[in-house]
Short mmCIF file of C-alpha atoms in Angstrom, two decimals:
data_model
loop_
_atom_site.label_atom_id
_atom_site.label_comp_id
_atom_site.label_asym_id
_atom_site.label_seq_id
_atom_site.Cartn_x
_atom_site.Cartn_y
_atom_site.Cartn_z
CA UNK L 564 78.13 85.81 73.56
CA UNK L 565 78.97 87.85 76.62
CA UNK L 566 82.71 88.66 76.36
CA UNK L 567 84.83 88.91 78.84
CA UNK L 568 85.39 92.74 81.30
CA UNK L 569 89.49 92.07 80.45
CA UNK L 570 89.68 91.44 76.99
CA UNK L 571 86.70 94.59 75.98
CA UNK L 572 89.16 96.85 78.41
CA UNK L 573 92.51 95.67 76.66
CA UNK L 574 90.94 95.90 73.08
CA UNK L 575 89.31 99.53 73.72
CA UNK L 576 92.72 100.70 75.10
CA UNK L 577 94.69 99.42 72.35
CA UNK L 578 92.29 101.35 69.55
CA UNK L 579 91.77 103.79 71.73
CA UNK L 580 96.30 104.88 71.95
CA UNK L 581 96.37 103.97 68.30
CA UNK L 582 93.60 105.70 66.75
CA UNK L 583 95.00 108.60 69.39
CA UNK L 584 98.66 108.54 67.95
CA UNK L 585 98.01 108.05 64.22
CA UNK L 586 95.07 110.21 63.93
CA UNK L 587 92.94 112.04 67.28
CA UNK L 588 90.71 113.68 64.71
CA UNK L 589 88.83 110.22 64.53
CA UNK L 590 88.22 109.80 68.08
CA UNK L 591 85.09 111.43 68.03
CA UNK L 592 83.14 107.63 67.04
CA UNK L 593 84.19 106.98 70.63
CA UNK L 594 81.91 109.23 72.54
CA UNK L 595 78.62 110.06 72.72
CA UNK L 596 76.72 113.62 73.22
CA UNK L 597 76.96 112.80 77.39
CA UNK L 598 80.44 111.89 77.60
CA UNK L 599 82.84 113.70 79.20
CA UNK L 600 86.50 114.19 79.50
CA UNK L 601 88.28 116.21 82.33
CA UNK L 602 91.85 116.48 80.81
CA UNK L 603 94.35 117.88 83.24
CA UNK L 604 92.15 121.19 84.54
CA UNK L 605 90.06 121.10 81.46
CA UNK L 606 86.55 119.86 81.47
CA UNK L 607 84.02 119.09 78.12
CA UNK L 608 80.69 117.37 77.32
CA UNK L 609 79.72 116.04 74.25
CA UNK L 610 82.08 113.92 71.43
CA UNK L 611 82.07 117.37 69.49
CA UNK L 612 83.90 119.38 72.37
CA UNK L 613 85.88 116.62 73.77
CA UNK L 614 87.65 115.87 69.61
CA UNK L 615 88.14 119.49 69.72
CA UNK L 616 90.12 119.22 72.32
CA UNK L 617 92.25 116.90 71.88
CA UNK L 618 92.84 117.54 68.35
CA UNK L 619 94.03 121.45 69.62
CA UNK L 620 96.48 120.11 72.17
CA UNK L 621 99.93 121.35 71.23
CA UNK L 622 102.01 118.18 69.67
CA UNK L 623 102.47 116.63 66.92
CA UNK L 624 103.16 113.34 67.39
CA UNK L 625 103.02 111.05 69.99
CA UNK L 626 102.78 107.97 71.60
CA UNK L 627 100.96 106.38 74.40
CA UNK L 628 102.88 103.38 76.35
CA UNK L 629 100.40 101.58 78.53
CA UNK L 630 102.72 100.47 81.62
CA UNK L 631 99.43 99.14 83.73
CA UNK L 632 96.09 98.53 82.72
CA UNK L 633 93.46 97.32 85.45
CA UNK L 634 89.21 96.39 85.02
CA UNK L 635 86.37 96.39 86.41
CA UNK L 636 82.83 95.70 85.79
CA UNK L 637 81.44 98.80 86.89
CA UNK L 638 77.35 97.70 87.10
CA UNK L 639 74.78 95.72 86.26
CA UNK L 640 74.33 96.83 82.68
CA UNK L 641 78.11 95.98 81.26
CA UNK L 642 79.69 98.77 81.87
CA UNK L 643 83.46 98.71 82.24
CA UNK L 644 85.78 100.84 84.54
CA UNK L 645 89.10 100.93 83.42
CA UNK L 646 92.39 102.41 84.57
CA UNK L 647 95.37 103.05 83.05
CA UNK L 648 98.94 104.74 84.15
CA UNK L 649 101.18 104.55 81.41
CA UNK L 650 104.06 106.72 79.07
CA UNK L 651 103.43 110.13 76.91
CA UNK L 652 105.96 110.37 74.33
CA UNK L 653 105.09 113.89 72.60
CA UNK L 654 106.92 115.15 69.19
CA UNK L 655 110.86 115.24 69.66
CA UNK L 656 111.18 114.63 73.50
CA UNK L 657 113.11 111.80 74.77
CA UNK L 658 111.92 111.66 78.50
CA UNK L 659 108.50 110.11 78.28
CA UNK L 660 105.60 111.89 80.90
CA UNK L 661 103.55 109.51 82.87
CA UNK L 662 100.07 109.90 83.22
CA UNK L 663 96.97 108.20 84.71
CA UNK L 664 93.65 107.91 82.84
CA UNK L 665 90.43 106.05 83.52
CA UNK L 666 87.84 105.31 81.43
CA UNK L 667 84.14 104.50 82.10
CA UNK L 668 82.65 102.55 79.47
CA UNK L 669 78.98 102.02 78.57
CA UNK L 670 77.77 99.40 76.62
CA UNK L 671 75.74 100.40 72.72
CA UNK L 672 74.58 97.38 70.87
CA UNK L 673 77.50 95.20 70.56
CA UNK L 674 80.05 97.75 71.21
CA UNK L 675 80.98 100.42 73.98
CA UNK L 676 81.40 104.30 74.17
CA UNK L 677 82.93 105.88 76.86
CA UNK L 678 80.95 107.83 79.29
CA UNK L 679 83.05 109.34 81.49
CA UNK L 680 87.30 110.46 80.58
CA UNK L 681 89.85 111.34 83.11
CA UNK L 682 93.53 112.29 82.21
CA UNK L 683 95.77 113.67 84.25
CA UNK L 684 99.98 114.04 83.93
CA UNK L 685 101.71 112.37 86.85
CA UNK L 686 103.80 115.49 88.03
CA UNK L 687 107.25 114.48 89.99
CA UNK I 1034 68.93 118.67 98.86
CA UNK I 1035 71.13 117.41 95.92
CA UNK I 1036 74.63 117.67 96.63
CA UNK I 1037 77.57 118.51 94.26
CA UNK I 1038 79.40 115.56 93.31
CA UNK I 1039 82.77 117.86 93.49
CA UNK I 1040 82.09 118.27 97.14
CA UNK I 1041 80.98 114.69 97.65
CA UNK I 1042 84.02 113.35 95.95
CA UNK I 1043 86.10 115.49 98.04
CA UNK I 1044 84.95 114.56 101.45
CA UNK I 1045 85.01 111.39 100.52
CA UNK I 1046 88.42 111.08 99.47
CA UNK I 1047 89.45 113.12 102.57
CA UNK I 1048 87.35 110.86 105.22
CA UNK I 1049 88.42 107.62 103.05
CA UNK I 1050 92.25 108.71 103.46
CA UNK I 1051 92.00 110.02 107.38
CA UNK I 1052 90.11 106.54 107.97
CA UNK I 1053 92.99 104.83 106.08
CA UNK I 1054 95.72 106.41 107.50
CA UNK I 1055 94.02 106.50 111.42
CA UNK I 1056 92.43 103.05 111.64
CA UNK I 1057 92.56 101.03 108.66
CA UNK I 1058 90.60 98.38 110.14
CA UNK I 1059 87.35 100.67 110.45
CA UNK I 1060 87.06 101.15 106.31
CA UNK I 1061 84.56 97.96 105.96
CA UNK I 1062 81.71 100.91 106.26
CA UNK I 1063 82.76 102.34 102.93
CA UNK I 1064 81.98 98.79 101.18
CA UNK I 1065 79.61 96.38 100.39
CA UNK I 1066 79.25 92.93 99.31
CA UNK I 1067 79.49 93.48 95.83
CA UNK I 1068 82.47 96.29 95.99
CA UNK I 1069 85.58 95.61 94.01
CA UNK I 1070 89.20 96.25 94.98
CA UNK I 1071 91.77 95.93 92.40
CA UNK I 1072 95.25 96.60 95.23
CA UNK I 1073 98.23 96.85 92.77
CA UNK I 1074 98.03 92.70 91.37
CA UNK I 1075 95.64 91.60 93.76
CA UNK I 1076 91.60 91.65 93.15
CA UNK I 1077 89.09 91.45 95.84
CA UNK I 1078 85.35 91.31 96.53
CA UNK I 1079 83.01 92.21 99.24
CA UNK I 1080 83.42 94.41 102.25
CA UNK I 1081 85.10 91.81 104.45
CA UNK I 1082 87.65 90.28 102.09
CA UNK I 1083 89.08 94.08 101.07
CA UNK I 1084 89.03 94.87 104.76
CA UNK I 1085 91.21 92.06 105.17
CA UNK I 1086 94.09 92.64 102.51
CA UNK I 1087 94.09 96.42 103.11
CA UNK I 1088 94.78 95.39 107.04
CA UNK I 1089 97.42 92.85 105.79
CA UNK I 1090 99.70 95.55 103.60
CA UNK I 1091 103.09 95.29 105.04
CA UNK I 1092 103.22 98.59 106.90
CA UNK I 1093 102.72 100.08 110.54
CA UNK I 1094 102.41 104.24 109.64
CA UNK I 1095 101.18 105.39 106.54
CA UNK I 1096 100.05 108.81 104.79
CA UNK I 1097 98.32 109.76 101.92
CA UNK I 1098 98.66 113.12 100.16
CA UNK I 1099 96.31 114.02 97.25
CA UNK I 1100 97.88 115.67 94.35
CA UNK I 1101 94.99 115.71 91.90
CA UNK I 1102 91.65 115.21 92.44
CA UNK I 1103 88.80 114.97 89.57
CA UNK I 1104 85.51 113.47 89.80
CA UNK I 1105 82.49 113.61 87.10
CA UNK I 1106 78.91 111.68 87.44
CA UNK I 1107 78.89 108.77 86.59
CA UNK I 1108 75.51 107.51 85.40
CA UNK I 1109 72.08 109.26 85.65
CA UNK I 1110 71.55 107.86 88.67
CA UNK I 1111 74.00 109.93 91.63
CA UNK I 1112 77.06 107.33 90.57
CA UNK I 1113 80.09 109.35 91.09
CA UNK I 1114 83.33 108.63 89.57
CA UNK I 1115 86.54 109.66 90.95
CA UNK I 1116 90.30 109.76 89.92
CA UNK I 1117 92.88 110.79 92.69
CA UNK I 1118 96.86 111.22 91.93
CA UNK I 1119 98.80 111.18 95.17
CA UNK I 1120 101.52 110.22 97.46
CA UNK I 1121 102.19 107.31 99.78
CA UNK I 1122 104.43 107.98 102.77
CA UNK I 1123 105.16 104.29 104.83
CA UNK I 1124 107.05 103.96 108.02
CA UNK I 1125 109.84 106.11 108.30
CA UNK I 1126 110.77 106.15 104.58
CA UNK I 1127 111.69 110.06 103.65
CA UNK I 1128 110.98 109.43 100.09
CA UNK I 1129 107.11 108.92 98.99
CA UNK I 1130 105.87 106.58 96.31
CA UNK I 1131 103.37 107.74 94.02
CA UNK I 1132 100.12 106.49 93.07
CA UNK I 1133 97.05 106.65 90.77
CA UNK I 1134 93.51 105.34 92.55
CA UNK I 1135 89.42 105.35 91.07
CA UNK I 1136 87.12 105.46 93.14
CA UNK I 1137 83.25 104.54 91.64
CA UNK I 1138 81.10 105.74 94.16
CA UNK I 1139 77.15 104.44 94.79
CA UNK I 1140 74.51 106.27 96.66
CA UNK I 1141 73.14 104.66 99.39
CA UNK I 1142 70.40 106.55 100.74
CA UNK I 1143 72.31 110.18 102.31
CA UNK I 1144 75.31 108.01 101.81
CA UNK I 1145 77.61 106.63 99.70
CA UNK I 1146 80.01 103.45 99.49
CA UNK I 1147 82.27 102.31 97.22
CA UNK I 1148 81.65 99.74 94.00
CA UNK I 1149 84.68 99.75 92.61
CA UNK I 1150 88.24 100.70 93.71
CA UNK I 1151 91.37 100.35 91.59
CA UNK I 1152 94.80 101.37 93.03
CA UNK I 1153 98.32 101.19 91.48
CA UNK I 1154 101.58 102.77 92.52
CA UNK I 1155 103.42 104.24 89.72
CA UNK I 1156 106.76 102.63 89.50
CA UNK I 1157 109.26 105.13 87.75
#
C-alpha cells in the first residue's frame, strides 16, 4: 500500500516539468490554498496566486532537464522533501540556465500537493 | 516571543556554515537521531553517522559563501524550510564549486536542529 519516498518524488517531478512545459496553466491541481512558492525574489500563497505566476512569466516555451533529483521523507505523516538542480531551456535560447528547486510535499488521500515551492536560477 | 522564520533561517545558515567551516567536528549539536543527510550520492542517518562522513570529506580548509537564501514555514507547527545557493571554496583551489543545499529545520524547545539535509554540487 505504502509506496515508496523515491518513486512518489520521481513521479511528481516528472508531471510536475511536463504539465509545466506543455501547459503551466494546469498546475494549479498541484497546490492547495496554503502552499507557497518563493520563485527567484517573488513570494505567493495560495494555488490561485502561485498559477498566476507562473503562467505571467515571460517565455514561451520551455523545458525543464532534471540533472539531479534527491528525497527525503520529511515527517511522520508522509510528507516528502525533494530537491532538484536541473536545466531551463526557455523559447529560442540555446544555452540552457540551471536552477535549483525543492519541493515539500504533503500527503491528500492517495495523492500529494505541494506545500511549500522554492526556485531559484543558479547565477555564474 | 515567536521568532521570524527569515531571521531563524538566517542565523542558522550563518552559525551552521561558521561551525562547518571552523570545526566541522562540533556540528553533531545541529542533529538528531532521526536527521537525514543526503551528501551529493551518499545518504545518512542520525547525528553520529552524518558527523562522521561530513568529518571524512576529502579536504583540510573549506568556505562557504551564500548566494541565495529563501526559507518559508514549513508545517503549522514552527518547521522551517530552507533553500541556500552558494559557493564551496576547498584548499587552495582559486576557483569555487557551486552548490544547492535544504535545510528542514525542527523546533526543539528555543532551539532548532536539523531533520533533513540534502546537498549537491552543481556540476556545469
Amino acid at each position: 500500500m505504502s509506496v515508496d519516498f523515491n518513486t512518489v518524488a520521481n513521479e511528481f517531478c516528472k508531471f510536475y516539468y511536463q504539465q509545466f512545459d506543455s501547459d503551466r496553466t494546469q498546475l494549479g491541481n498541484l497546490y492547495r490554498d496554503q502552499s507557497m512558492l518563493t520563485f527567484e525574489t517573488s513570494q505567493l500563497q495560495g494555488a490561485k496566486d502561485i498559477v498566476e505566476k507562473l503562467v505571467s512569466l515571460p517565455f514561451q516555451k520551455v523545458a525543464h532537464r532534471i540533472s539531479t533529483l534527491d528525497a527525503q521523507p520529511a515527517s511522520a505523516n508522509g510528507d516528502i522533501l525533494v530537491m532538484v538542480t536541473g536545466e531551463l531551456l526557455i523559447d529560442e535560447e540555446q544555452n540552457p540556465q540551471r536552477y535549483s528547486q525543492v519541493f515539500h510535499l504533503n500527503p491528500d488521500g492517495n495523492s500529494y500537493y505541494v506545500f511549500n515551492d522554492i526556485f531559484r536560477l543558479n547565477y555564474s
